[in-house]
Amino acid sequence: MKDYEVIIGLETHIQLNTQTKIFCSCKADSWGAAPNTNICPVCSGMPGVLPVLNSEAVHKGARLAVAMHAEINPVSHFDRKNYFYPDLPKGYQITQFDEPIGKGGYLDLQMPNGGTRRVHIHKLHLEEDAGKTKLDHGLRLVDFNRCGVPLVEMVTEPDLRSGDEAAQYLSQLRQLLRWIGVSEADMERGHLRCDANVSIRERGSQVLNTKTEIKNVNSIDAVRQAINEESKRQIELVESGGKVVSYTLDWDADTGKLSMMRSKESEADYRYFREPDLLPVVLSQEEIARVKAELPELPLERKARFESEYGLSAYDAEILTSDRGLSEYFESAVASFGGEAKSVSNWMMNDLSRLMNDLGKTASELVLTPASLAQIIRMVEEGRINAATGKSLLRKVEESGRAPAEIVEAEGLAVIADSDALRAQIEGVLAGATAEVESFRAGKESLLGWFVGQVMRATGGKADPKRTREILLELLKQK
Amino acid sequence: MSLNQLSALEIAARVRAGEIRARDVLEASLAQIRRLDGQPGSLDEKPLDPAEDQKIHAFIRQTEDLARQQAEEVDRKVAAGEDPGMLAGVPVSIKDIFTLKGIETTAASRILSNFKPPYTATPVRKLMDAGALILGKTNLDEFAFGSSSESSAFKPAPNNPWDPSRVPGGSSGGSTASVAAEEVALSLGTDTGGSIRQPAAFCGVVGLKPTYGRVSRYGLMAFSSSLDCPGPIARNVSDTALTLQAMAGLDPHDSTSSTMPVPDYLEALKKGVKGLRIGLSPDYAHLFYPDFETGELGMESIQSEISQAVEHAANVLADLGAEIVENVPLPNTRYSIPTYFVISRVEAASNLHRFDGVKYGYRTPDEVADLQELLRRTRAEGFGSQPKLRILMGMYLSAVGFAENYYQRALKVRALIRQDFERAFDPQGEFRLDAILTPTTATTAFKRNDFFGNSVRMQYSDQMTVSANHAGLPAMTIPGGLDGNNLPIGIQFIGADFREDLILRAGFAFEQATRDAAWRSVRPAALRQEVE
């Protein structure tokens, strides 16, 4: 079998999280609403209506373009894409054809070997969403709630080489979209939609062969799976002497199978022309500068900075920058803590992360502030409380909202600092465990752990484990 | 003089002063409609007896209940000392291409025969807010496609009150007929290539196409989005100015509506024409018509009485102190109809895409196998031949492989047409014009069925008017005389961007100077026959 390379380009549609739709004042987010309850004459294509551009959609589109390192076109235009479909009420979609808001751009894909590869963007433009249709007992029902929601369409060059890479791209894209606040990017709710274009060629060839288009992939895993299935199919087809035909394929998530939808040979002529009902979209130099200034430090930049500035490992830095709120939490905690960033990252990646998972909260939603976390860590490292107490404090602070030091005081959680008091507790434990004491002295030294446990019980967990061991050994080795 | 013969200014002034009641004005209007209009347009075409055939048929639908409510409200406000509006009690008709909430709006098409809009068009709402009484929706060419009103799916089509064997013009034929027949004082029409001005000229009334963007298009069922202009139709220039005042202005629902401030148009009328520079162009002295074999543009004469009326108007204005500037070149005018064919059809085809039987309007009652069949049958059954012709042409001209040569090229020619006018109006240029005076049409009203069926010849009726649409400029037609058959002649003033004030001034000056002219005392044939 020959050595084949898989060539993948991804076409994504990103739903912007503006308040209202792109050309009218209906809500942009109507997830869960009853059909046709979030519509108006404009987005339902009534005769005589006219579109009015939502400037927030332009602003967010521009922000995304800048974050993707694209050039902003100071003057862009809307065009009509004409075709018939029941979910397209005007019979044309208002989109940007030849003069879109963004030109060029790229995303640096994190490769598993540690390097990056640049995925170039072929197209980045604003457009309006269509509605939804569904089949019900032989009737095709149409819901216009989603008509007119603002979308950014972003198409990559065929720079991806595997299902895994495609999944990685989507994962990074999703992170970026949430990071810069332009989209919730939840694929399951349709905020981020993806079609994949797949072709194959012999490794070493520079030619681009006939591609197929996969639609209806509703999760990152599905994208990976579908691409893998399709590339396998194409390779098998070509190996057995067949030719790849340009088709649109539908992915069935339940069966994990691809089926032919329609041939792409007879593509519609959309008769694009300038939308006469809208003015050109003009972004002044000041506005473009403002968009650029508003952009936060991006995920990859912050990850690199965490590695250099805080000495974190690449792995840790990646986890802590997976979510913008989490990364900000981390920095805030480190600043408050004033000590080793590593301590903070350990606590966050283990115990705090476990707590967040249990409660289903993101870092931004926590009641436990970064300052409080820093306080807890400090108290443990100073020996004021022991590690176990520290861990339990996380939940106590989260649930009560009280300061950690306050809870320690109120519940008397401080480590027993006084050696004499501790010694007295230990002597008490030993006095009540004479059989075990004898066993220990007879050679069963593994019982030390048991003694420590008993001391912990007796002191309500407030004994310092190290000191306890020292004193136990001292007392047990006597006599 | 009965109340329906009064001007809008007169009616509003008297109603506001409490001298007459809106409900009495309404009754006079309704009586005139009953006397003259005959049966309203309907999808059921029945043969008409000779008397019925000669009626005006301006209306598709009368809205008597609505008008009564409005009249009561006006009278209540006047009695309560509240402001009833600048058009208080004025009877108005609306071209049935504007949406009116809850009342069937058809565009004279079967495909919308049962459509009740959920909202009211902005220009209509503004007239209503100003206290006007909406008497009904007037008949038009289907979707405003045409220059005779004969292509309406709602028969009978409107007739010209001056001679009911002739067309009123189009596409706003019902509107202009209703004003000429004194059924209403004002009408709201639309002008895409001349659809207010040509029928206004044919019906001997005043029709104004404002600057593109001066009046909101929200609620105007679109024909050609970059050319469509809503505008007023009235029996004199002052009424036209008053109506424009009520309708003009920025609308947040229309991105192409202008932020330019709206001046006081009535005030402007008083300024006269002394010192105004009014241009005459040799390019408007003939009709340019192509030889379909060679593609060469040949010249055809304009009806001589019309040329004479323009010349006469120039003399009158010169006597009033205007400076007449001759030989102003507007050479790209001759390409305005071919350019219009291309641009308007491309936009119209796209604008008609939404009529698919899915959401509103007509849907084929037949069983269909799939979506394609639903679309095909619905649109084949719902659209008349004019929409079909325009869709076919529009699709062809914007198709991949053709768009470059047709649509894209037409846009460039349009820019050239605009440049001709910029040169003429340039305050630093050679001509420095305030207005351009031209004929409105090449002929007076033609007979019914003369051109219906010959789309190309029909379209060429708009040659004098369409350049103003291409250039986005305001243009107004006013009565300029009568021909040997006692048919109205229209003369046209074209102005610079947002200078409606100047063309209103020029028109008003001519109107006042000729108010005692013999031809002004001749009444339309339909009105001469009425029972006093």
Coordinates of C-alpha atoms in Angstrom, one line a residue, chain B residues 33-340:
Chain B
I33 CA -65.5 57.2 -5.2
R34 CA -69.0 55.7 -5.3
R35 CA -69.8 57.9 -8.3
L36 CA -66.7 57.3 -10.3
D37 CA -64.7 54.4 -9.3
G38 CA -66.8 51.4 -10.1
Q39 CA -65.9 47.9 -8.9
P40 CA -62.6 47.5 -7.1
G41 CA -59.8 45.4 -8.7
S42 CA -60.3 41.6 -8.1
L43 CA -58.7 38.3 -9.1
D44 CA -62.0 37.3 -10.7
E45 CA -62.0 38.9 -14.0
K46 CA -65.5 39.4 -15.2
P47 CA -66.6 41.0 -18.5
L48 CA -67.7 44.6 -17.9
D49 CA -70.8 46.4 -19.3
P50 CA -69.8 49.6 -21.2
A51 CA -70.7 51.9 -18.4
E52 CA -68.6 50.0 -15.9
D53 CA -65.8 49.7 -18.4
Q54 CA -65.5 53.5 -18.4
K55 CA -65.2 53.9 -14.6
I56 CA -61.9 54.8 -13.0
H57 CA -61.2 51.5 -11.0
A58 CA -58.4 53.2 -9.1
F59 CA -58.9 51.1 -6.0
I60 CA -58.1 47.4 -5.2
R61 CA -59.5 47.8 -1.7
Q62 CA -61.3 50.6 0.0
T63 CA -60.7 51.0 3.8
E64 CA -63.8 52.9 4.8
D65 CA -63.9 51.6 8.4
L66 CA -60.3 52.6 9.0
A67 CA -61.0 56.1 7.5
R68 CA -64.0 56.5 9.7
Q69 CA -62.0 55.7 12.8
Q70 CA -59.3 58.1 11.7
A71 CA -61.9 60.9 11.0
E72 CA -63.5 60.4 14.4
E73 CA -60.1 60.7 16.0
V74 CA -59.2 63.9 14.1
D75 CA -62.5 65.5 15.0
R76 CA -62.1 64.4 18.7
K77 CA -58.7 66.0 18.8
V78 CA -59.8 69.2 17.3
A79 CA -62.7 69.4 19.8
A80 CA -60.3 68.7 22.7
G81 CA -57.9 71.3 21.6
E82 CA -55.2 68.7 20.7
D83 CA -53.0 68.9 17.6
P84 CA -54.7 66.7 15.0
G85 CA -51.6 66.8 12.7
M86 CA -50.5 68.7 9.6
L87 CA -52.7 66.6 7.3
A88 CA -55.7 66.5 9.5
G89 CA -58.8 65.2 7.8
V90 CA -57.1 64.9 4.4
P91 CA -58.3 62.0 2.3
V92 CA -55.4 59.9 1.0
S93 CA -55.0 56.8 -1.0
I94 CA -52.0 54.4 -0.7
K95 CA -50.5 52.4 -3.6
D96 CA -51.0 48.8 -2.7
I97 CA -47.3 48.1 -2.5
F98 CA -47.1 49.6 1.0
T99 CA -47.9 47.4 4.0
L100 CA -50.8 48.4 6.2
K101 CA -51.1 46.4 9.4
G102 CA -53.9 43.9 9.4
I103 CA -55.3 45.0 6.0
E104 CA -54.7 42.9 2.9
T105 CA -51.7 44.2 0.9
T106 CA -51.4 42.5 -2.4
A107 CA -48.8 44.3 -4.6
A108 CA -51.5 43.6 -7.3
S109 CA -50.4 40.0 -7.3
R110 CA -52.1 36.7 -6.8
I111 CA -49.1 35.6 -4.8
L112 CA -50.1 38.0 -2.1
S113 CA -53.8 38.1 -2.5
N114 CA -54.5 37.0 1.1
F115 CA -51.5 38.7 2.8
K116 CA -52.2 40.7 5.9
P117 CA -49.0 42.4 7.0
P118 CA -48.1 42.4 10.7
Y119 CA -46.7 45.9 10.5
T120 CA -47.3 49.3 8.7
A121 CA -44.9 50.9 6.3
T122 CA -43.1 54.0 7.7
P123 CA -44.3 56.5 5.1
V124 CA -47.9 55.3 5.6
R125 CA -47.6 55.5 9.4
K126 CA -46.2 59.0 9.1
L127 CA -49.2 60.1 7.0
M128 CA -51.5 58.5 9.6
D129 CA -49.7 60.2 12.4
A130 CA -50.2 63.5 10.6
G131 CA -54.0 62.9 10.7
A132 CA -54.6 61.8 7.2
L133 CA -57.6 59.6 6.4
I134 CA -56.7 56.4 4.5
L135 CA -59.5 55.8 2.0
G136 CA -57.9 52.6 0.5
K137 CA -55.2 50.8 -1.5
T138 CA -54.9 51.7 -5.1
N139 CA -54.3 49.5 -8.0
L140 CA -50.9 49.2 -9.8
D141 CA -48.8 47.1 -12.2
E142 CA -48.1 43.8 -10.5
F143 CA -45.2 44.4 -8.0
A144 CA -44.8 47.8 -9.6
F145 CA -43.5 46.2 -12.8
G146 CA -44.8 48.3 -15.6
S147 CA -45.8 51.7 -17.0
S148 CA -49.5 51.4 -17.6
S149 CA -51.0 49.5 -14.6
E150 CA -52.4 47.0 -17.0
S151 CA -50.3 44.1 -15.6
S152 CA -52.2 44.0 -12.3
A153 CA -53.7 40.6 -11.5
F154 CA -56.6 42.5 -10.0
K155 CA -59.0 43.5 -12.8
P156 CA -60.2 45.8 -14.1
A157 CA -57.0 47.8 -14.3
P158 CA -57.3 51.5 -13.6
N159 CA -58.4 53.9 -16.3
N160 CA -57.3 57.5 -17.0
P161 CA -59.9 60.0 -15.8
W162 CA -59.1 62.3 -18.7
D163 CA -60.1 59.6 -21.2
P164 CA -61.1 56.2 -19.7
S165 CA -60.2 54.4 -23.0
R166 CA -56.6 55.3 -22.1
V167 CA -54.2 54.1 -19.5
P168 CA -53.4 56.2 -16.4
G169 CA -49.8 55.2 -16.8
G170 CA -47.9 53.1 -14.3
S171 CA -46.9 51.6 -12.1
S172 CA -48.7 54.1 -9.7
G173 CA -51.7 54.4 -12.1
G174 CA -54.4 53.8 -9.5
S175 CA -52.8 56.4 -7.2
T176 CA -52.6 59.1 -9.9
A177 CA -56.1 58.3 -11.2
S178 CA -57.6 58.6 -7.7
V179 CA -56.1 62.1 -7.3
A180 CA -57.0 63.2 -10.8
A181 CA -60.6 62.0 -10.3
E182 CA -60.8 64.0 -7.1
E183 CA -61.5 60.8 -5.1
V184 CA -58.7 61.8 -2.7
A185 CA -56.6 64.8 -2.3
L186 CA -53.2 63.0 -2.0
S187 CA -51.7 59.6 -2.8
L188 CA -48.6 57.8 -1.8
G189 CA -46.9 56.2 -4.7
T190 CA -43.5 54.7 -5.6
D191 CA -41.0 55.6 -8.3
T192 CA -38.3 53.2 -9.5
G193 CA -37.9 54.3 -13.1
G194 CA -40.6 56.9 -13.3
S195 CA -43.6 55.1 -11.7
I196 CA -44.8 58.2 -10.0
R197 CA -43.9 60.8 -12.6
Q198 CA -45.1 59.1 -15.8
P199 CA -48.6 58.3 -14.5
A200 CA -48.8 61.7 -12.8
A201 CA -48.0 63.3 -16.2
F202 CA -50.6 61.1 -18.0
C203 CA -53.2 62.0 -15.4
G204 CA -52.5 65.7 -15.2
V205 CA -51.4 65.8 -11.6
V206 CA -48.2 66.6 -9.7
G207 CA -45.9 63.7 -8.8
L208 CA -42.6 63.9 -6.9
K209 CA -39.8 61.4 -6.7
P210 CA -37.7 62.5 -3.8
T211 CA -33.9 62.0 -3.5
Y212 CA -33.1 58.4 -2.8
G213 CA -33.1 58.0 1.0
R214 CA -35.2 61.1 1.7
V215 CA -38.3 59.0 2.5
S216 CA -38.0 55.6 4.3
R217 CA -38.5 52.5 2.2
Y218 CA -39.5 50.4 5.2
G219 CA -42.7 48.6 4.3
L220 CA -42.4 49.3 0.6
M221 CA -42.4 45.8 -0.9
A222 CA -39.2 46.0 -2.8
F223 CA -38.9 46.1 -6.6
S224 CA -35.4 47.4 -7.1
S225 CA -33.8 48.3 -3.8
S226 CA -31.3 50.8 -5.1
L227 CA -33.8 52.7 -7.2
D228 CA -37.2 52.6 -5.3
C229 CA -38.4 55.9 -3.9
P230 CA -41.8 56.4 -2.1
G231 CA -43.2 59.8 -3.0
P232 CA -46.3 62.1 -2.9
I233 CA -48.9 62.7 -5.7
A234 CA -51.2 65.7 -5.5
R235 CA -53.2 68.1 -7.6
N236 CA -50.8 71.1 -7.0
V237 CA -47.3 71.8 -5.9
S238 CA -48.1 73.1 -2.4
D239 CA -49.9 70.0 -1.5
T240 CA -47.0 68.0 -2.7
A241 CA -44.6 70.0 -0.5
L242 CA -46.9 69.5 2.4
T243 CA -47.0 65.7 1.9
L244 CA -43.3 65.4 1.5
Q245 CA -42.9 67.4 4.7
A246 CA -45.0 64.8 6.5
M247 CA -43.1 61.8 5.1
A248 CA -39.5 62.8 4.8
G249 CA -36.8 62.0 7.4
L250 CA -34.5 59.5 8.9
D251 CA -36.0 56.1 9.8
P252 CA -33.9 53.7 12.0
H253 CA -35.6 50.8 10.2
D254 CA -34.1 51.8 6.9
S255 CA -30.3 51.8 6.7
T256 CA -30.4 53.7 3.4
S257 CA -32.5 56.6 4.8
S258 CA -30.8 59.9 5.0
T259 CA -29.6 61.8 8.0
M260 CA -29.9 65.1 6.1
P261 CA -32.1 67.5 7.9
V262 CA -35.6 68.1 6.4
P263 CA -36.0 71.7 5.4
D264 CA -39.3 73.6 5.5
Y265 CA -40.6 72.9 2.0
L266 CA -43.7 75.1 2.2
E267 CA -41.6 78.0 3.3
A268 CA -39.2 77.4 0.3
L269 CA -42.1 77.7 -2.2
K270 CA -42.4 81.4 -1.5
K271 CA -38.9 82.2 -2.6
G272 CA -39.6 82.4 -6.4
V273 CA -37.3 81.7 -9.2
K274 CA -35.4 85.0 -9.6
G275 CA -31.8 84.1 -10.4
L276 CA -32.3 80.4 -10.4
R277 CA -30.3 78.7 -13.2
I278 CA -32.6 76.2 -15.0
G279 CA -31.0 74.0 -17.7
L280 CA -32.3 72.5 -20.9
S281 CA -30.7 69.5 -22.5
P282 CA -30.7 68.4 -26.1
D283 CA -30.4 64.8 -24.8
Y284 CA -34.0 65.1 -23.6
A285 CA -35.3 66.5 -26.8
H286 CA -35.7 63.0 -28.4
L287 CA -36.3 59.4 -27.5
F288 CA -33.4 57.1 -28.1
Y289 CA -34.6 53.7 -29.3
P290 CA -32.3 50.8 -30.3
D291 CA -32.4 49.0 -33.6
F292 CA -32.6 45.4 -32.5
E293 CA -30.8 44.2 -35.6
T294 CA -27.8 46.5 -35.5
G295 CA -27.8 47.5 -31.8
E296 CA -27.5 51.1 -32.9
L297 CA -29.4 53.8 -31.0
G298 CA -31.7 55.7 -33.3
M299 CA -33.6 58.9 -32.4
E300 CA -37.3 59.2 -32.3
S301 CA -39.3 62.4 -31.9
I302 CA -41.1 63.4 -28.9
Q303 CA -44.8 64.4 -29.4
S304 CA -44.4 68.0 -30.7
E305 CA -47.0 69.5 -28.2
I306 CA -44.8 68.2 -25.4
S307 CA -41.7 69.8 -26.7
Q308 CA -43.7 73.0 -27.1
A309 CA -45.0 72.8 -23.5
V310 CA -41.4 72.6 -22.3
E311 CA -40.3 75.5 -24.4
H312 CA -43.3 77.5 -23.1
A313 CA -42.4 76.7 -19.5
A314 CA -38.9 77.9 -20.1
N315 CA -40.2 81.2 -21.4
V316 CA -42.5 81.6 -18.4
L317 CA -39.7 80.9 -16.0
A318 CA -37.4 83.3 -17.9
D319 CA -40.1 86.0 -17.6
L320 CA -40.2 85.4 -13.9
G321 CA -36.4 86.0 -13.6
A322 CA -34.9 82.6 -13.9
E323 CA -31.8 82.1 -16.1
I324 CA -32.4 79.5 -18.7
V325 CA -29.2 77.7 -19.6
E326 CA -29.4 75.8 -22.9
N327 CA -27.4 72.9 -24.4
V328 CA -26.6 71.2 -21.2
P329 CA -25.1 67.9 -22.2
L330 CA -26.4 64.7 -20.5
P331 CA -25.0 62.3 -23.0
N332 CA -25.3 59.1 -21.0
T333 CA -29.1 59.5 -20.7
R334 CA -29.5 57.5 -23.9
Y335 CA -28.2 54.4 -22.1
S336 CA -30.4 54.8 -19.1
I337 CA -33.1 52.3 -20.2
P338 CA -30.7 49.4 -21.0
T339 CA -28.9 50.1 -17.7
Y340 CA -32.3 50.1 -16.0

